[in-house]
Amino acid sequence: MSEAVMKGLAETMETFTRMVAAFVPKLLVMIIIILVGWVITIFLRALARRILLLVRFDHLSEGAGFTSLLRRANLPPPSEVVSRLIFWLVWIGFILLGVSALGFPVLEAQIARFFAYLPQLFIGLLLFVIGLVVANFASRAVLLSLVNANVPSARLLSVLTRLFVILLAAAMALEQMAVATGVVVTAFSIAFGAVMLALAIAFGLGGRDLARRILEEQFTGEPVEKEDEISPL
Amino acid sequence: MATPLPIQDQAPTVPPPAPERTGADESLLPDDLLHRLIAVGEVDLLVGIPTLNHAGTVGQVVRAVQIGFVKYFPRERTALINLDGGSTDGTPEQVRAASIDDFRPLLSAQPLRTLHRITTPYPGSPGRDGALRTLLAAADLVRAKACAVVSGDLENITPEWIDALLRPVYKESFDLIAPLYQRHKFDGLLISNLIYPMVRAIYGHRIREPLGPEFGLSGRFARALLSKERDARTLSAHGIDLTITAAAATGGYRIGQSFLGPKVHASRRDEPSLPEALRKTVGALFEQVERDAAFWPGRQGSAPLPLFGFEYAMRLEPIRINKRRMLETFRTGVRELSSLFETILSQNTRQAILQRAGMDDKAFRYPDDLWVKTVYEFAAAFHRGVLHRPHLIQALTPLYLGRACSFVLENADAGSEEVGKRIEALCLEYERQKPGLIERWNIKQ
C-alpha cells in the first residue's frame, strides 16, 4: 500500500518536475521576448519621435487645429501622443507574443483573435483622430466664412458643423471596430437628421431677408439697390 | 494719301531655319512665339500687355502703346507683345485690328523703324505669373534694354504712360519703375493701411504702389528675375507683382516711381471678394516677408524714391461707404473669433481690440499704433504657423474692416493732402514698431 503511494507520489513529482522543466524555458523565452520587445519599442518610440520632429508634425498639426485640441484635453503634443501610441501598440504586441510562447491553447486562441482584431482597432482609432482634425478644420472654416459675411448665427453653425463631422467620424470608427454596428448606424441616422433639420431651420431663419430680396428682384423685375463696397486694392 | 504707319504683325509663318543660340531661356517660350521673336530681332523697348477677355479695352491700350512708341521713341526699335490667357471674346483679334493711322495728324514724329506687334497665348494656366514669365523670357531673347507691363483692361491709359514707364529705365538707368496713381482718398484702403506701409517698413523703400500692375523694368533686372525664377520658381507664387518689387528692393536695384494719373480698370467690377483679396495680397506679402527674412531685420527707416511724370490732381467720383456694415462685421468678428485671436494676438492687443469693439459708432476708432501691432502680430503668427495660413488671413478680415471704418470716420472731412499726412504718420508707426515685429518673429514655437 505505502509502496503504491510512494510510487504515485514519485510519479507525480516526476511529472511535475518534467512540467516545470518544460515550462521554465518557455517562461524564460516569454521574459526574454518581453524584455527585448521593450528595448525595441523604446528604440521605435525614439525613432518615431525623431522622424515626427523632422517632418514638423507638431507644426502641421498646429495648423490643422489638432494641437489645440490636445492642449485643451490636457494631453502632450501630437508627436509625443503618436510616439507613445506606437510604443504601447508594439509593446502590447510583444507581451502577447511572449504570452503565446507559454503554449496555453486557450490563451493562444485569444491572442490570435486579438491580433486579428488589431488592424480594425487601429483603423478605427485613426478614423476618429482624422475625424477630430477635420471637424476642427471645417468648423473653423465655416466660422470664418460666416463671420466675414456678417452672418449673426456663425458660431452656432460652426458648432453644428463640428458636431456633424465628429458624429460621422465616430460612427465610421465604431463601425470599423465592429462595436454595436446596428445601434451606431441607427443612432447616427437620428443624429444626422437632427443636425440637418437644425441647419435647415438656421439657414431658413438667417436667410429669410435675403430670400425675400432675391424673390422680389426676380418677380417684380426691380433691381434692389446694392450697397457700395470699398475696393481694397 | 499718307502712307500707313509701319506696323508689322509678326504672324506665325513658315518656321525659319534653326535659331541662333542666344543664351536666353527659350524653354519658357512656345515654339511659335520663339520663331516670331527671332523674326523681330533685337529691340530697345518692349511692352507686354497681359489679357484675359479684355476685348472691350485692349484695342485702346494697344493704340496708346503704339502712339507712345511713335511719339516718344521714334528712333528706337520697339515691340509690343500681347500675352493672352485664352480669351474667348476675340481679344487677340482686337489687338491685331488696332490701328493708329487715324492719329497720324496728331503725331509730330514719324517712326523710323517698324513697330512690331505680336499677340500670343502663353503656356500654363491663365494668370499674371505665366504671362510675366513669358514676357521676361521674350525680353531676354530680344535683348530689350527696357520693358514695361500695362494691363489690357485699362480704361484711361494714355501714350504718356509709355513714356513715364520706359524713359526712366531707358534713359536714366533705373531698374524698376513702379506706378503712382491718383486715387480717391478712400480707394485702395488695404494698400494705404497695410501693404504700402508694411512694404516700406520692411524693405526701406517708399514704394506707394507695390502691387503694380503697371511697371517698367530694365533688361538687366528682367534677366536677373528670369534667372531667379529658373533657380527657385519664385515667380510662380501668388502676388507676382509684389515679388518683383521685393526682388528689386533686396537686390539693390535702382527703383523709381512714375505718376500715371487715375487708375481705372474695366475689370474692377469682377474684383475678388474682400477675404479673397486679403488672401491674395496680405498672404502674398507675409509669404514674401518670410522669404526675405535674411534681408529686412537689419534695415531701419525708409528712403524716398525719385518721382517721374507730371503730377496733377483731378476730381474723382465720390465713393459711398456703408460704415455701419463694416463696423458690424468688425464687432461680430471680435465676438466670435476670440478663441482664434488667443493663438494669434498678445493679450494686450486682444484687450485693446475688445475695448474698441464696445465703443459707440460715432466715437469708434482703431488707432494707428493698435492697427500696426495687430498687423505685425498676425505676420509673426503667420511665420510661426500657429494656424492654417488661409484661415489666419481670413481672421484678419473683420479687423481690417474695423480699421478701414475708423480711417473713413477719421478722414470724413479731410482733404487729400491731410489724408496723405495721416498715411505718412501711419507709415512712421510701422517703422517705429518694426523692432517689435522682429522680436515676435524670432520667438521660438
mmCIF file of C-alpha atoms in Angstrom, chain A residues 56 58-65 67-68 71-72 134 136-156 158 162 213 225-233, chain B residues 183 186-191 211 263 268 271 274-275 277 281 319-322 324-326 328-329 332-333 335-340 343 383-388 391 394-395 397-398 400 408 445:
data_model
loop_
_atom_site.group_PDB
_atom_site.id
_atom_site.type_symbol
_atom_site.label_atom_id
_atom_site.label_comp_id
_atom_site.label_asym_id
_atom_site.label_seq_id
_atom_site.Cartn_x
_atom_site.Cartn_y
_atom_site.Cartn_z
ATOM 1 C CA ARG A 56 7.478 69.098 -38.341
ATOM 2 C CA ASP A 58 3.606 69.312 -34.423
ATOM 3 C CA HIS A 59 3.761 72.327 -36.715
ATOM 4 C CA LEU A 60 1.437 70.685 -39.252
ATOM 5 C CA SER A 61 -0.935 69.564 -36.515
ATOM 6 C CA GLU A 62 -0.959 73.096 -35.120
ATOM 7 C CA GLY A 63 -2.144 74.366 -38.493
ATOM 8 C CA ALA A 64 -4.867 71.719 -38.659
ATOM 9 C CA GLY A 65 -6.020 72.520 -35.130
ATOM 10 C CA THR A 67 -2.547 70.529 -31.221
ATOM 11 C CA SER A 68 -5.014 72.956 -29.687
ATOM 12 C CA ARG A 71 -3.896 71.062 -25.377
ATOM 13 C CA ARG A 72 -7.493 71.597 -24.384
ATOM 14 C CA VAL A 134 -11.324 67.512 -39.986
ATOM 15 C CA ASN A 136 -11.948 71.288 -36.129
ATOM 16 C CA PHE A 137 -10.741 72.481 -39.513
ATOM 17 C CA ALA A 138 -14.208 72.517 -41.091
ATOM 18 C CA SER A 139 -15.857 74.280 -38.174
ATOM 19 C CA ARG A 140 -13.165 76.961 -38.199
ATOM 20 C CA ALA A 141 -13.551 77.441 -41.953
ATOM 21 C CA VAL A 142 -17.332 77.778 -41.557
ATOM 22 C CA LEU A 143 -16.954 80.177 -38.634
ATOM 23 C CA LEU A 144 -14.520 82.437 -40.516
ATOM 24 C CA SER A 145 -16.555 82.488 -43.720
ATOM 25 C CA LEU A 146 -19.784 83.281 -41.897
ATOM 26 C CA VAL A 147 -18.220 85.925 -39.659
ATOM 27 C CA ASN A 148 -16.728 87.640 -42.715
ATOM 28 C CA ALA A 149 -20.155 87.519 -44.350
ATOM 29 C CA ASN A 150 -21.554 89.053 -41.133
ATOM 30 C CA VAL A 151 -23.982 86.169 -40.545
ATOM 31 C CA PRO A 152 -25.350 86.502 -36.997
ATOM 32 C CA SER A 153 -25.507 82.781 -36.102
ATOM 33 C CA ALA A 154 -21.967 81.992 -37.256
ATOM 34 C CA ARG A 155 -20.889 80.283 -34.051
ATOM 35 C CA LEU A 156 -23.968 78.071 -33.902
ATOM 36 C CA SER A 158 -19.764 76.309 -36.807
ATOM 37 C CA ARG A 162 -18.069 70.285 -35.830
ATOM 38 C CA ARG A 213 -34.998 90.259 -51.670
ATOM 39 C CA GLU A 225 -30.230 98.854 -54.814
ATOM 40 C CA LYS A 226 -26.831 97.437 -53.985
ATOM 41 C CA GLU A 227 -24.655 98.982 -51.341
ATOM 42 C CA ASP A 228 -21.271 100.333 -52.320
ATOM 43 C CA GLU A 229 -18.280 98.361 -51.150
ATOM 44 C CA ILE A 230 -14.884 99.937 -50.835
ATOM 45 C CA SER A 231 -12.417 98.359 -53.183
ATOM 46 C CA PRO A 232 -9.450 97.356 -51.018
ATOM 47 C CA LEU A 233 -6.976 97.347 -53.891
ATOM 48 C CA ARG B 183 -6.691 107.776 -56.031
ATOM 49 C CA PHE B 186 -10.897 106.084 -49.675
ATOM 50 C CA ASP B 187 -9.824 103.991 -52.670
ATOM 51 C CA GLY B 188 -7.356 101.171 -52.032
ATOM 52 C CA LEU B 189 -7.546 101.306 -48.227
ATOM 53 C CA LEU B 190 -5.834 97.943 -47.898
ATOM 54 C CA ILE B 191 -2.858 99.271 -49.833
ATOM 55 C CA LEU B 211 1.346 95.668 -56.296
ATOM 56 C CA LYS B 263 -6.261 104.181 -62.161
ATOM 57 C CA ARG B 268 -12.635 96.146 -61.422
ATOM 58 C CA GLU B 271 -12.637 92.088 -58.364
ATOM 59 C CA LEU B 274 -12.596 91.130 -49.601
ATOM 60 C CA PRO B 275 -11.450 87.884 -47.887
ATOM 61 C CA ALA B 277 -8.361 89.938 -51.924
ATOM 62 C CA THR B 281 -2.360 90.295 -51.246
ATOM 63 C CA ILE B 319 -17.344 106.685 -53.017
ATOM 64 C CA ARG B 320 -20.355 105.783 -50.874
ATOM 65 C CA ILE B 321 -19.337 103.666 -47.925
ATOM 66 C CA ASN B 322 -21.513 101.556 -45.671
ATOM 67 C CA ARG B 324 -22.448 100.601 -40.296
ATOM 68 C CA ARG B 325 -21.955 97.270 -42.030
ATOM 69 C CA MET B 326 -18.175 97.454 -41.717
ATOM 70 C CA GLU B 328 -20.998 95.310 -37.554
ATOM 71 C CA THR B 329 -18.650 92.808 -39.225
ATOM 72 C CA THR B 332 -19.126 90.156 -34.949
ATOM 73 C CA GLY B 333 -15.554 89.115 -35.711
ATOM 74 C CA ARG B 335 -17.014 88.481 -30.554
ATOM 75 C CA GLU B 336 -16.983 85.219 -32.472
ATOM 76 C CA LEU B 337 -13.275 84.795 -33.205
ATOM 77 C CA SER B 338 -11.972 85.443 -29.696
ATOM 78 C CA SER B 339 -10.632 81.884 -29.328
ATOM 79 C CA LEU B 340 -8.711 82.194 -32.607
ATOM 80 C CA THR B 343 -3.474 81.962 -30.607
ATOM 81 C CA HIS B 383 5.502 82.902 -39.819
ATOM 82 C CA ARG B 384 5.182 80.651 -36.761
ATOM 83 C CA GLY B 385 2.330 78.760 -38.414
ATOM 84 C CA VAL B 386 0.051 78.863 -35.385
ATOM 85 C CA LEU B 387 -2.962 78.396 -37.664
ATOM 86 C CA HIS B 388 -3.731 77.144 -41.143
ATOM 87 C CA HIS B 391 -7.608 80.780 -42.016
ATOM 88 C CA GLN B 394 -9.385 85.259 -43.070
ATOM 89 C CA ALA B 395 -9.322 86.040 -39.344
ATOM 90 C CA THR B 397 -10.679 90.426 -42.393
ATOM 91 C CA PRO B 398 -13.055 91.751 -39.686
ATOM 92 C CA TYR B 400 -9.253 95.199 -41.326
ATOM 93 C CA VAL B 408 -13.107 106.609 -43.088
ATOM 94 C CA GLN B 445 7.465 77.890 -31.283
#
